[in-house]
Amino acid sequence: MKNIVILGSTGSIGVNVLKVVASCKDRFRVTGLTGNTKISLLENQIKRYHPAVVVAGNTGAADQIRKKIKPKIKVLSGPEGLITAATWPGTDIVVSSLVGALGLEPTLAAIDQGSDIALANKEILVMAGAVVMARARRRKVKILPVDSEHSAIWQCLKNEPAKSVSRIILTASGGPFWKLSRQELAKVDVSRTLAHPTWNMGRKVTVDSATLMNKGFEIIEAHHLFGIELSKIQVLIHPESIIHSLVEFSDGSVIAQLAAADMKLPIQYALCHPERIPNKLARLDLARIGKLNFYKPEFEKFPCLQYAYQAARLGGTMPAVMSAADEVAVELFLAHKINFKDIPAALALVMKKHKPKKDPKLEDILAAADWSRLETIQYLTRNNHVLDI
Ligand code: MG
């Protein structure tokens, strides 16, 4: 039995993690659950999984939960509560599935405590990849990728030395807009952006998929997770989301991982690694699918992808600045305060203003991200958007 804490249990990944846990009952005991605003869902999860510790987004929500559940369950709130849950005694695996920078400190605390990390919160490696991977190595903690692309690469790389890798090819569905012209792209709204063609995900990652920022984040994640140079990481648009990524080796052989698009598979692979457990997930029927398509990504139309390469090449605090700017811009877009094209525009401006600090410590990264958030808000306000924040 492994004790598992899920940071972000009411999000799309968290809900799927609990489905995987329920399907492998004799393997996992849920010791911690955390949610932000979906309190009734969190209460249902508490009743079903009986964790030792629960964290809600704020004190009011924590009080509400305390009234309804057994007194022996510890109910906390806010960022400090997240750190307590992430370092709960006896934990074996922490599922890091919060959104954005909020997950960084609890995940580092879990690493310091010696728990393995099933990583879904991609901004963590984007912001602080070098810091996170160095701490994980020091504590001999495994960072188990949950993202479907990185799970695919991980499976393709099995038993292959890094020096044999000539290319990593990250597939991207392209989101809902990859076929649109620039003019059409300028007119898209929130509801169209949230209608992802192949994956059902949280709101932030769905917007990031539409701008291809998500794929940019995944390039940086792959670089840190697998220690592969950026120049060897490429992106391929594959609208069907059947091939989850590919690795080309020095002899020209290409290994790919394929499966029906369901996040429960990479989650199960991460949690049960190195075992493969039989399950009831949909099987791939290639004869029915018939045809798979591939296209080159268009960097001019989706500049966030280009910015991710630039930020990663410049390194230091730049990726954290890009990630924090994106977090703010996406939030404003979801609140109908800015347009879709303002997201890359804000990133470009803020990145241009930033002088990255080399080999940053965690404090430098957090400070750069704070600076970036303010700059992004200021820029988007100055530019006459309908802001009332
Ligand atoms: Mg992905």
mmCIF file of C-alpha atoms and ligand atoms in Angstrom:
data_model
loop_
_atom_site.group_PDB
_atom_site.id
_atom_site.type_symbol
_atom_site.label_atom_id
_atom_site.label_comp_id
_atom_site.label_asym_id
_atom_site.label_seq_id
_atom_site.Cartn_x
_atom_site.Cartn_y
_atom_site.Cartn_z
ATOM 1 C CA MET A 1 0.000 0.000 0.000
ATOM 2 C CA LYS A 2 1.314 3.409 -0.941
ATOM 3 C CA ASN A 3 0.146 6.566 0.796
ATOM 4 C CA ILE A 4 -0.786 9.232 -1.697
ATOM 5 C CA VAL A 5 -1.461 12.952 -1.328
ATOM 6 C CA ILE A 6 -3.236 14.722 -4.193
ATOM 7 C CA LEU A 7 -2.567 18.447 -4.479
ATOM 8 C CA GLY A 8 -5.474 19.702 -6.558
ATOM 9 C CA SER A 9 -7.848 16.746 -6.155
ATOM 10 C CA THR A 10 -10.914 18.614 -7.458
ATOM 11 C CA GLY A 11 -9.261 19.592 -10.753
ATOM 12 C CA SER A 12 -9.438 17.571 -13.953
ATOM 13 C CA ILE A 13 -6.207 15.626 -13.212
ATOM 14 C CA GLY A 14 -7.107 15.144 -9.527
ATOM 15 C CA VAL A 15 -10.505 13.667 -10.380
ATOM 16 C CA ASN A 16 -8.847 11.238 -12.805
ATOM 17 C CA VAL A 17 -6.186 10.329 -10.229
ATOM 18 C CA LEU A 18 -8.960 9.325 -7.823
ATOM 19 C CA LYS A 19 -10.578 7.185 -10.542
ATOM 20 C CA VAL A 20 -7.256 5.395 -11.031
ATOM 21 C CA VAL A 21 -6.880 4.986 -7.253
ATOM 22 C CA ALA A 22 -10.421 3.546 -7.065
ATOM 23 C CA SER A 23 -9.593 1.059 -9.823
ATOM 24 C CA CYS A 24 -6.448 -0.163 -7.984
ATOM 25 C CA LYS A 25 -7.877 -0.235 -4.446
ATOM 26 C CA ASP A 26 -5.290 -2.555 -2.913
ATOM 27 C CA ARG A 27 -2.368 -0.342 -3.998
ATOM 28 C CA PHE A 28 -3.085 3.144 -2.709
ATOM 29 C CA ARG A 29 -4.355 4.827 0.426
ATOM 30 C CA VAL A 30 -5.384 8.473 -0.015
ATOM 31 C CA THR A 31 -3.883 10.450 2.871
ATOM 32 C CA GLY A 32 -4.351 14.008 1.619
ATOM 33 C CA LEU A 33 -6.767 15.894 -0.632
ATOM 34 C CA THR A 34 -6.732 19.566 -1.538
ATOM 35 C CA GLY A 35 -9.224 21.700 -3.433
ATOM 36 C CA ASN A 36 -9.730 25.372 -4.010
ATOM 37 C CA THR A 37 -13.328 26.421 -4.663
ATOM 38 C CA LYS A 38 -15.195 23.187 -5.543
ATOM 39 C CA ILE A 39 -16.091 22.507 -1.928
ATOM 40 C CA SER A 40 -18.991 20.099 -2.392
ATOM 41 C CA LEU A 41 -16.849 17.943 -4.699
ATOM 42 C CA LEU A 42 -14.071 18.019 -2.091
ATOM 43 C CA GLU A 43 -16.556 16.956 0.610
ATOM 44 C CA ASN A 44 -17.698 14.024 -1.528
ATOM 45 C CA GLN A 45 -14.083 12.989 -2.068
ATOM 46 C CA ILE A 46 -13.442 13.164 1.700
ATOM 47 C CA LYS A 47 -16.444 10.910 2.407
ATOM 48 C CA ARG A 48 -15.311 8.379 -0.157
ATOM 49 C CA TYR A 49 -11.534 8.285 0.434
ATOM 50 C CA HIS A 50 -11.161 9.169 4.169
ATOM 51 C CA PRO A 51 -7.928 11.179 3.981
ATOM 52 C CA ALA A 52 -6.002 12.241 7.109
ATOM 53 C CA VAL A 53 -5.585 15.828 5.912
ATOM 54 C CA VAL A 54 -7.659 18.123 3.712
ATOM 55 C CA VAL A 55 -6.891 21.609 2.432
ATOM 56 C CA ALA A 56 -9.438 24.123 1.148
ATOM 57 C CA GLY A 57 -8.706 27.356 -0.719
ATOM 58 C CA ASN A 58 -9.651 29.672 2.169
ATOM 59 C CA THR A 59 -10.600 29.641 5.857
ATOM 60 C CA GLY A 60 -14.330 30.031 5.183
ATOM 61 C CA ALA A 61 -14.375 26.913 3.011
ATOM 62 C CA ALA A 62 -12.290 25.023 5.603
ATOM 63 C CA ASP A 63 -14.844 25.932 8.337
ATOM 64 C CA GLN A 64 -17.681 24.759 6.129
ATOM 65 C CA ILE A 65 -15.967 21.381 5.593
ATOM 66 C CA ARG A 66 -15.087 20.956 9.299
ATOM 67 C CA LYS A 67 -18.785 21.109 10.235
ATOM 68 C CA LYS A 68 -19.651 18.210 7.961
ATOM 69 C CA ILE A 69 -16.886 15.657 8.470
ATOM 70 C CA LYS A 70 -15.306 13.532 11.197
ATOM 71 C CA PRO A 71 -13.279 15.552 13.712
ATOM 72 C CA LYS A 72 -10.186 13.359 13.344
ATOM 73 C CA ILE A 73 -9.597 14.616 9.787
ATOM 74 C CA LYS A 74 -7.360 17.674 9.829
ATOM 75 C CA VAL A 75 -8.812 20.516 7.737
ATOM 76 C CA LEU A 76 -6.482 23.359 6.732
ATOM 77 C CA SER A 77 -6.519 26.187 4.207
ATOM 78 C CA GLY A 78 -4.331 28.310 1.951
ATOM 79 C CA PRO A 79 -0.687 27.943 0.822
ATOM 80 C CA GLU A 80 0.552 26.884 4.293
ATOM 81 C CA GLY A 81 -2.072 24.164 4.401
ATOM 82 C CA LEU A 82 -0.802 22.919 1.032
ATOM 83 C CA ILE A 83 2.721 22.584 2.415
ATOM 84 C CA THR A 84 1.452 20.672 5.460
ATOM 85 C CA ALA A 85 -0.483 18.283 3.199
ATOM 86 C CA ALA A 86 2.472 17.901 0.798
ATOM 87 C CA THR A 87 4.730 16.882 3.698
ATOM 88 C CA TRP A 88 2.214 14.722 5.581
ATOM 89 C CA PRO A 89 4.116 12.006 7.530
ATOM 90 C CA GLY A 90 4.251 8.605 5.847
ATOM 91 C CA THR A 91 3.474 9.880 2.348
ATOM 92 C CA ASP A 92 4.997 7.865 -0.514
ATOM 93 C CA ILE A 93 3.737 9.784 -3.556
ATOM 94 C CA VAL A 94 2.545 13.367 -3.923
ATOM 95 C CA VAL A 95 0.485 14.060 -7.028
ATOM 96 C CA SER A 96 1.376 17.612 -7.984
ATOM 97 C CA SER A 97 -1.649 18.759 -9.966
ATOM 98 C CA LEU A 98 -2.227 22.333 -8.880
ATOM 99 C CA VAL A 99 -2.326 24.978 -11.598
ATOM 100 C CA GLY A 100 0.442 27.543 -12.048
ATOM 101 C CA ALA A 101 3.014 28.860 -9.590
ATOM 102 C CA LEU A 102 0.907 27.925 -6.534
ATOM 103 C CA GLY A 103 2.178 24.349 -6.787
ATOM 104 C CA LEU A 104 5.899 25.170 -6.757
ATOM 105 C CA GLU A 105 6.575 25.517 -3.030
ATOM 106 C CA PRO A 106 4.433 22.573 -1.844
ATOM 107 C CA THR A 107 6.049 20.354 -4.486
ATOM 108 C CA LEU A 108 9.554 21.379 -3.394
ATOM 109 C CA ALA A 109 8.548 20.719 0.227
ATOM 110 C CA ALA A 110 7.354 17.238 -0.753
ATOM 111 C CA ILE A 111 10.672 16.571 -2.539
ATOM 112 C CA ASP A 112 12.648 17.718 0.533
ATOM 113 C CA GLN A 113 10.550 15.327 2.606
ATOM 114 C CA GLY A 114 11.602 12.472 0.265
ATOM 115 C CA SER A 115 8.255 11.699 -1.407
ATOM 116 C CA ASP A 116 8.146 10.744 -5.068
ATOM 117 C CA ILE A 117 6.294 13.280 -7.227
ATOM 118 C CA ALA A 118 3.726 12.418 -9.896
ATOM 119 C CA LEU A 119 4.022 15.671 -11.794
ATOM 120 C CA ALA A 120 1.120 17.207 -13.704
ATOM 121 C CA ASN A 121 1.655 20.867 -12.752
ATOM 122 C CA LYS A 122 3.844 21.828 -15.718
ATOM 123 C CA GLU A 123 4.580 25.404 -14.624
ATOM 124 C CA ILE A 124 6.778 23.965 -11.837
ATOM 125 C CA LEU A 125 9.474 22.703 -14.208
ATOM 126 C CA VAL A 126 9.022 25.705 -16.497
ATOM 127 C CA MET A 127 9.635 28.133 -13.649
ATOM 128 C CA ALA A 128 12.241 26.282 -11.643
ATOM 129 C CA GLY A 129 13.303 23.159 -13.568
ATOM 130 C CA ALA A 130 16.968 23.275 -12.553
ATOM 131 C CA VAL A 131 16.150 23.856 -8.850
ATOM 132 C CA VAL A 132 13.474 21.138 -8.770
ATOM 133 C CA MET A 133 15.549 18.489 -10.577
ATOM 134 C CA ALA A 134 18.665 19.217 -8.452
ATOM 135 C CA ARG A 135 16.672 18.824 -5.234
ATOM 136 C CA ALA A 136 15.049 15.634 -6.507
ATOM 137 C CA ARG A 137 18.479 14.166 -7.334
ATOM 138 C CA ARG A 138 19.824 15.138 -3.923
ATOM 139 C CA ARG A 139 16.915 13.479 -2.116
ATOM 140 C CA LYS A 140 16.819 10.539 -4.594
ATOM 141 C CA VAL A 141 13.203 11.388 -5.313
ATOM 142 C CA LYS A 142 11.568 10.243 -8.565
ATOM 143 C CA ILE A 143 9.786 12.824 -10.709
ATOM 144 C CA LEU A 144 7.156 10.724 -12.475
ATOM 145 C CA PRO A 145 5.639 12.510 -15.489
ATOM 146 C CA VAL A 146 1.844 12.581 -15.721
ATOM 147 C CA ASP A 147 1.529 14.707 -18.841
ATOM 148 C CA SER A 148 0.590 12.381 -21.731
ATOM 149 C CA GLU A 149 3.495 13.532 -23.935
ATOM 150 C CA HIS A 150 6.117 13.101 -21.242
ATOM 151 C CA SER A 151 4.690 9.771 -20.207
ATOM 152 C CA ALA A 152 5.039 8.736 -23.859
ATOM 153 C CA ILE A 153 8.661 9.922 -24.059
ATOM 154 C CA TRP A 154 9.440 8.209 -20.770
ATOM 155 C CA GLN A 155 8.076 4.934 -22.148
ATOM 156 C CA CYS A 156 9.954 5.348 -25.464
ATOM 157 C CA LEU A 157 13.238 6.063 -23.667
ATOM 158 C CA LYS A 158 13.105 2.952 -21.479
ATOM 159 C CA ASN A 159 16.520 1.290 -21.322
ATOM 160 C CA GLU A 160 17.964 3.691 -23.890
ATOM 161 C CA PRO A 161 20.917 5.915 -22.927
ATOM 162 C CA ALA A 162 20.410 9.675 -23.417
ATOM 163 C CA LYS A 163 23.351 9.786 -25.861
ATOM 164 C CA SER A 164 21.403 7.585 -28.312
ATOM 165 C CA VAL A 165 18.584 10.119 -28.600
ATOM 166 C CA SER A 166 18.768 12.284 -31.699
ATOM 167 C CA ARG A 167 15.339 13.933 -31.449
ATOM 168 C CA ILE A 168 12.293 14.149 -29.227
ATOM 169 C CA ILE A 169 9.111 14.894 -31.134
ATOM 170 C CA LEU A 170 6.334 16.225 -28.946
ATOM 171 C CA THR A 171 2.954 15.848 -30.573
ATOM 172 C CA ALA A 172 0.343 18.588 -30.185
ATOM 173 C CA SER A 173 -3.333 18.340 -31.043
ATOM 174 C CA GLY A 174 -2.996 21.977 -32.085
ATOM 175 C CA GLY A 175 -5.982 22.942 -29.961
ATOM 176 C CA PRO A 176 -9.186 24.291 -31.521
ATOM 177 C CA PHE A 177 -7.565 26.998 -33.680
ATOM 178 C CA TRP A 178 -4.525 25.615 -35.502
ATOM 179 C CA LYS A 179 -6.315 25.784 -38.848
ATOM 180 C CA LEU A 180 -7.614 29.360 -38.452
ATOM 181 C CA SER A 181 -6.117 32.308 -40.304
ATOM 182 C CA ARG A 182 -4.541 35.155 -38.335
ATOM 183 C CA GLN A 183 -7.611 37.321 -38.947
ATOM 184 C CA GLU A 184 -9.946 34.608 -37.669
ATOM 185 C CA LEU A 185 -7.662 33.974 -34.708
ATOM 186 C CA ALA A 186 -7.992 37.619 -33.656
ATOM 187 C CA LYS A 187 -11.763 37.170 -33.227
ATOM 188 C CA VAL A 188 -11.967 34.004 -31.120
ATOM 189 C CA ASP A 189 -13.755 34.222 -27.775
ATOM 190 C CA VAL A 190 -13.565 32.357 -24.460
ATOM 191 C CA SER A 191 -16.209 29.732 -25.209
ATOM 192 C CA ARG A 192 -14.586 28.747 -28.518
ATOM 193 C CA THR A 193 -11.206 28.608 -26.816
ATOM 194 C CA LEU A 194 -12.493 26.269 -24.113
ATOM 195 C CA ALA A 195 -13.905 23.800 -26.667
ATOM 196 C CA HIS A 196 -10.830 21.589 -27.037
ATOM 197 C CA PRO A 197 -11.230 18.985 -29.799
ATOM 198 C CA THR A 198 -9.602 15.933 -28.178
ATOM 199 C CA TRP A 199 -8.833 16.485 -24.469
ATOM 200 C CA ASN A 200 -11.159 17.434 -21.641
ATOM 201 C CA MET A 201 -8.963 19.478 -19.282
ATOM 202 C CA GLY A 202 -8.947 22.363 -16.830
ATOM 203 C CA ARG A 203 -9.574 25.911 -18.083
ATOM 204 C CA LYS A 204 -6.031 27.253 -17.883
ATOM 205 C CA VAL A 205 -4.412 24.344 -19.704
ATOM 206 C CA THR A 206 -7.181 24.466 -22.331
ATOM 207 C CA VAL A 207 -6.436 28.120 -23.097
ATOM 208 C CA ASP A 208 -2.712 27.293 -23.086
ATOM 209 C CA SER A 209 -3.426 24.530 -25.611
ATOM 210 C CA ALA A 210 -5.200 27.006 -27.892
ATOM 211 C CA THR A 211 -2.259 29.475 -27.842
ATOM 212 C CA LEU A 212 0.220 26.529 -28.014
ATOM 213 C CA MET A 213 1.785 27.936 -24.838
ATOM 214 C CA ASN A 214 1.045 24.524 -23.360
ATOM 215 C CA LYS A 215 3.289 22.882 -25.948
ATOM 216 C CA GLY A 216 5.945 25.499 -25.232
ATOM 217 C CA PHE A 217 5.781 24.586 -21.545
ATOM 218 C CA GLU A 218 6.071 20.927 -22.491
ATOM 219 C CA ILE A 219 9.287 21.581 -24.462
ATOM 220 C CA ILE A 220 10.850 23.053 -21.309
ATOM 221 C CA GLU A 221 9.441 20.230 -19.153
ATOM 222 C CA ALA A 222 10.928 17.589 -21.482
ATOM 223 C CA HIS A 223 14.299 19.355 -21.430
ATOM 224 C CA HIS A 224 14.450 19.176 -17.625
ATOM 225 C CA LEU A 225 12.829 15.773 -17.122
ATOM 226 C CA PHE A 226 14.973 13.880 -19.612
ATOM 227 C CA GLY A 227 18.101 16.054 -19.742
ATOM 228 C CA ILE A 228 17.754 16.476 -23.529
ATOM 229 C CA GLU A 229 19.083 19.630 -25.239
ATOM 230 C CA LEU A 230 16.460 22.080 -26.492
ATOM 231 C CA SER A 231 17.801 21.859 -30.051
ATOM 232 C CA LYS A 232 16.770 18.183 -30.068
ATOM 233 C CA ILE A 233 13.161 18.835 -29.014
ATOM 234 C CA GLN A 234 10.622 19.479 -31.767
ATOM 235 C CA VAL A 235 6.865 19.857 -32.037
ATOM 236 C CA LEU A 236 4.558 18.133 -34.515
ATOM 237 C CA ILE A 237 0.857 18.934 -34.922
ATOM 238 C CA HIS A 238 -1.147 15.717 -34.789
ATOM 239 C CA PRO A 239 -4.849 16.605 -34.468
ATOM 240 C CA GLU A 240 -6.093 13.102 -33.537
ATOM 241 C CA SER A 241 -4.037 12.903 -30.275
ATOM 242 C CA ILE A 242 -3.358 9.188 -30.778
ATOM 243 C CA ILE A 243 0.447 9.272 -30.942
ATOM 244 C CA HIS A 244 1.374 10.909 -27.641
ATOM 245 C CA SER A 245 4.995 11.605 -28.623
ATOM 246 C CA LEU A 246 7.949 10.048 -30.441
ATOM 247 C CA VAL A 247 11.674 9.616 -29.920
ATOM 248 C CA GLU A 248 14.141 9.315 -32.778
ATOM 249 C CA PHE A 249 17.400 7.507 -32.013
ATOM 250 C CA SER A 250 20.859 7.939 -33.504
ATOM 251 C CA ASP A 251 20.359 5.015 -35.903
ATOM 252 C CA GLY A 252 17.226 6.647 -37.381
ATOM 253 C CA SER A 253 14.812 4.352 -35.595
ATOM 254 C CA VAL A 254 11.730 6.138 -34.217
ATOM 255 C CA ILE A 255 9.777 4.800 -31.237
ATOM 256 C CA ALA A 256 6.319 6.206 -30.508
ATOM 257 C CA GLN A 257 3.720 5.593 -27.819
ATOM 258 C CA LEU A 258 0.098 5.371 -28.923
ATOM 259 C CA ALA A 259 -3.151 5.015 -26.999
ATOM 260 C CA ALA A 260 -6.691 6.349 -26.945
ATOM 261 C CA ALA A 261 -6.640 9.866 -25.466
ATOM 262 C CA ASP A 262 -7.441 9.332 -21.773
ATOM 263 C CA MET A 263 -5.434 10.937 -18.957
ATOM 264 C CA LYS A 264 -6.110 7.936 -16.723
ATOM 265 C CA LEU A 265 -3.493 5.966 -18.663
ATOM 266 C CA PRO A 266 -0.475 8.254 -18.065
ATOM 267 C CA ILE A 267 -1.690 8.757 -14.470
ATOM 268 C CA GLN A 268 -1.810 5.003 -13.873
ATOM 269 C CA TYR A 269 1.593 4.529 -15.518
ATOM 270 C CA ALA A 270 3.132 7.159 -13.223
ATOM 271 C CA LEU A 271 1.518 5.843 -10.047
ATOM 272 C CA CYS A 272 2.132 2.132 -10.689
ATOM 273 C CA HIS A 273 5.533 2.469 -12.367
ATOM 274 C CA PRO A 274 7.381 0.247 -13.206
ATOM 275 C CA GLU A 275 4.409 -2.126 -13.379
ATOM 276 C CA ARG A 276 1.762 -2.146 -16.090
ATOM 277 C CA ILE A 277 -1.614 -2.952 -14.584
ATOM 278 C CA PRO A 278 -4.533 -4.344 -16.637
ATOM 279 C CA ASN A 279 -7.425 -1.879 -16.792
ATOM 280 C CA LYS A 280 -10.722 -1.205 -18.521
ATOM 281 C CA LEU A 281 -9.647 1.876 -20.476
ATOM 282 C CA ALA A 282 -10.696 2.122 -24.134
ATOM 283 C CA ARG A 283 -8.427 0.215 -26.528
ATOM 284 C CA LEU A 284 -6.960 1.766 -29.619
ATOM 285 C CA ASP A 285 -8.752 0.706 -32.806
ATOM 286 C CA LEU A 286 -6.478 1.900 -35.603
ATOM 287 C CA ALA A 287 -8.574 0.287 -38.347
ATOM 288 C CA ARG A 288 -11.544 2.347 -37.224
ATOM 289 C CA ILE A 289 -9.460 5.548 -36.998
ATOM 290 C CA GLY A 290 -8.023 4.743 -40.439
ATOM 291 C CA LYS A 291 -5.757 7.713 -40.829
ATOM 292 C CA LEU A 292 -3.479 9.849 -38.698
ATOM 293 C CA ASN A 293 -2.446 13.355 -39.776
ATOM 294 C CA PHE A 294 0.665 15.417 -39.112
ATOM 295 C CA TYR A 295 1.530 19.065 -39.782
ATOM 296 C CA LYS A 296 4.331 21.479 -39.013
ATOM 297 C CA PRO A 297 3.533 24.017 -36.277
ATOM 298 C CA GLU A 298 3.211 27.637 -37.442
ATOM 299 C CA PHE A 299 5.385 29.749 -35.195
ATOM 300 C CA GLU A 300 4.226 33.109 -36.619
ATOM 301 C CA LYS A 301 0.577 32.339 -35.937
ATOM 302 C CA PHE A 302 1.255 30.862 -32.500
ATOM 303 C CA PRO A 303 4.158 32.946 -31.166
ATOM 304 C CA CYS A 304 3.925 31.484 -27.636
ATOM 305 C CA LEU A 305 5.684 28.406 -28.962
ATOM 306 C CA GLN A 306 8.559 30.562 -30.175
ATOM 307 C CA TYR A 307 8.671 32.452 -26.867
ATOM 308 C CA ALA A 308 9.037 29.188 -24.989
ATOM 309 C CA TYR A 309 12.142 28.256 -26.999
ATOM 310 C CA GLN A 310 13.520 31.783 -26.484
ATOM 311 C CA ALA A 311 12.826 31.749 -22.750
ATOM 312 C CA ALA A 312 14.399 28.323 -22.354
ATOM 313 C CA ARG A 313 17.492 29.321 -24.362
ATOM 314 C CA LEU A 314 17.957 32.511 -22.353
ATOM 315 C CA GLY A 315 17.354 30.457 -19.217
ATOM 316 C CA GLY A 316 17.776 31.781 -15.676
ATOM 317 C CA THR A 317 14.645 33.587 -14.519
ATOM 318 C CA MET A 318 13.196 34.074 -18.040
ATOM 319 C CA PRO A 319 10.991 30.946 -18.184
ATOM 320 C CA ALA A 320 9.448 31.895 -14.810
ATOM 321 C CA VAL A 321 8.727 35.388 -16.128
ATOM 322 C CA MET A 322 7.054 33.929 -19.216
ATOM 323 C CA SER A 323 5.010 31.469 -17.161
ATOM 324 C CA ALA A 324 3.827 34.105 -14.668
ATOM 325 C CA ALA A 325 2.886 36.512 -17.482
ATOM 326 C CA ASP A 326 0.897 33.744 -19.130
ATOM 327 C CA GLU A 327 -0.864 32.912 -15.869
ATOM 328 C CA VAL A 328 -2.069 36.507 -15.473
ATOM 329 C CA ALA A 329 -2.970 36.967 -19.140
ATOM 330 C CA VAL A 330 -4.961 33.721 -19.278
ATOM 331 C CA GLU A 331 -6.838 34.663 -16.120
ATOM 332 C CA LEU A 332 -7.788 38.031 -17.666
ATOM 333 C CA PHE A 333 -8.791 36.359 -20.915
ATOM 334 C CA LEU A 334 -11.025 33.871 -19.056
ATOM 335 C CA ALA A 335 -12.606 36.836 -17.254
ATOM 336 C CA HIS A 336 -13.409 38.382 -20.677
ATOM 337 C CA LYS A 337 -11.123 41.346 -19.950
ATOM 338 C CA ILE A 338 -8.656 40.926 -22.815
ATOM 339 C CA ASN A 339 -8.605 39.366 -26.281
ATOM 340 C CA PHE A 340 -6.985 36.105 -27.301
ATOM 341 C CA LYS A 341 -4.151 37.867 -29.163
ATOM 342 C CA ASP A 342 -3.335 39.958 -26.075
ATOM 343 C CA ILE A 343 -1.984 36.819 -24.399
ATOM 344 C CA PRO A 344 1.109 36.458 -26.643
ATOM 345 C CA ALA A 345 1.420 40.260 -26.871
ATOM 346 C CA ALA A 346 1.728 40.532 -23.081
ATOM 347 C CA LEU A 347 4.279 37.734 -22.943
ATOM 348 C CA ALA A 348 6.429 39.333 -25.625
ATOM 349 C CA LEU A 349 6.471 42.695 -23.935
ATOM 350 C CA VAL A 350 7.202 41.448 -20.437
ATOM 351 C CA MET A 351 9.922 39.072 -21.638
ATOM 352 C CA LYS A 352 11.540 41.895 -23.590
ATOM 353 C CA LYS A 353 11.706 44.055 -20.465
ATOM 354 C CA HIS A 354 13.200 41.328 -18.295
ATOM 355 C CA LYS A 355 16.943 40.825 -17.840
ATOM 356 C CA PRO A 356 17.214 37.209 -16.771
ATOM 357 C CA LYS A 357 19.341 36.327 -13.774
ATOM 358 C CA LYS A 358 21.666 33.351 -14.342
ATOM 359 C CA ASP A 359 21.560 30.286 -12.064
ATOM 360 C CA PRO A 360 18.742 31.723 -9.973
ATOM 361 C CA LYS A 361 17.883 30.542 -6.492
ATOM 362 C CA LEU A 362 14.251 29.854 -5.640
ATOM 363 C CA GLU A 363 13.879 33.375 -4.139
ATOM 364 C CA ASP A 364 15.108 34.935 -7.397
ATOM 365 C CA ILE A 365 12.605 32.875 -9.384
ATOM 366 C CA LEU A 366 9.685 33.814 -7.129
ATOM 367 C CA ALA A 367 10.699 37.491 -7.211
ATOM 368 C CA ALA A 368 10.969 37.461 -11.014
ATOM 369 C CA ALA A 369 7.530 35.838 -11.261
ATOM 370 C CA ASP A 370 6.030 38.502 -8.957
ATOM 371 C CA TRP A 371 7.611 41.245 -11.052
ATOM 372 C CA SER A 372 6.227 39.630 -14.197
ATOM 373 C CA ARG A 373 2.675 39.460 -12.806
ATOM 374 C CA LEU A 374 2.700 43.185 -12.024
ATOM 375 C CA GLU A 375 4.232 44.115 -15.379
ATOM 376 C CA THR A 376 1.654 42.018 -17.219
ATOM 377 C CA ILE A 377 -1.262 43.639 -15.409
ATOM 378 C CA GLN A 378 0.197 47.087 -15.992
ATOM 379 C CA TYR A 379 0.777 46.442 -19.673
ATOM 380 C CA LEU A 380 -2.686 45.042 -20.242
ATOM 381 C CA THR A 381 -4.235 47.965 -18.336
ATOM 382 C CA ARG A 382 -2.220 50.598 -20.184
ATOM 383 C CA ASN A 383 -3.367 49.203 -23.468
ATOM 384 C CA ASN A 384 -6.948 50.244 -22.849
ATOM 385 C CA HIS A 385 -8.508 46.902 -22.255
ATOM 386 C CA VAL A 386 -11.710 46.786 -20.259
ATOM 387 C CA LEU A 387 -10.017 46.129 -16.977
ATOM 388 C CA ASP A 388 -11.466 46.715 -13.556
ATOM 389 C CA ILE A 389 -9.084 44.792 -11.355
HETATM 390 MG MG MG B 1 0.183 17.428 -22.571
#
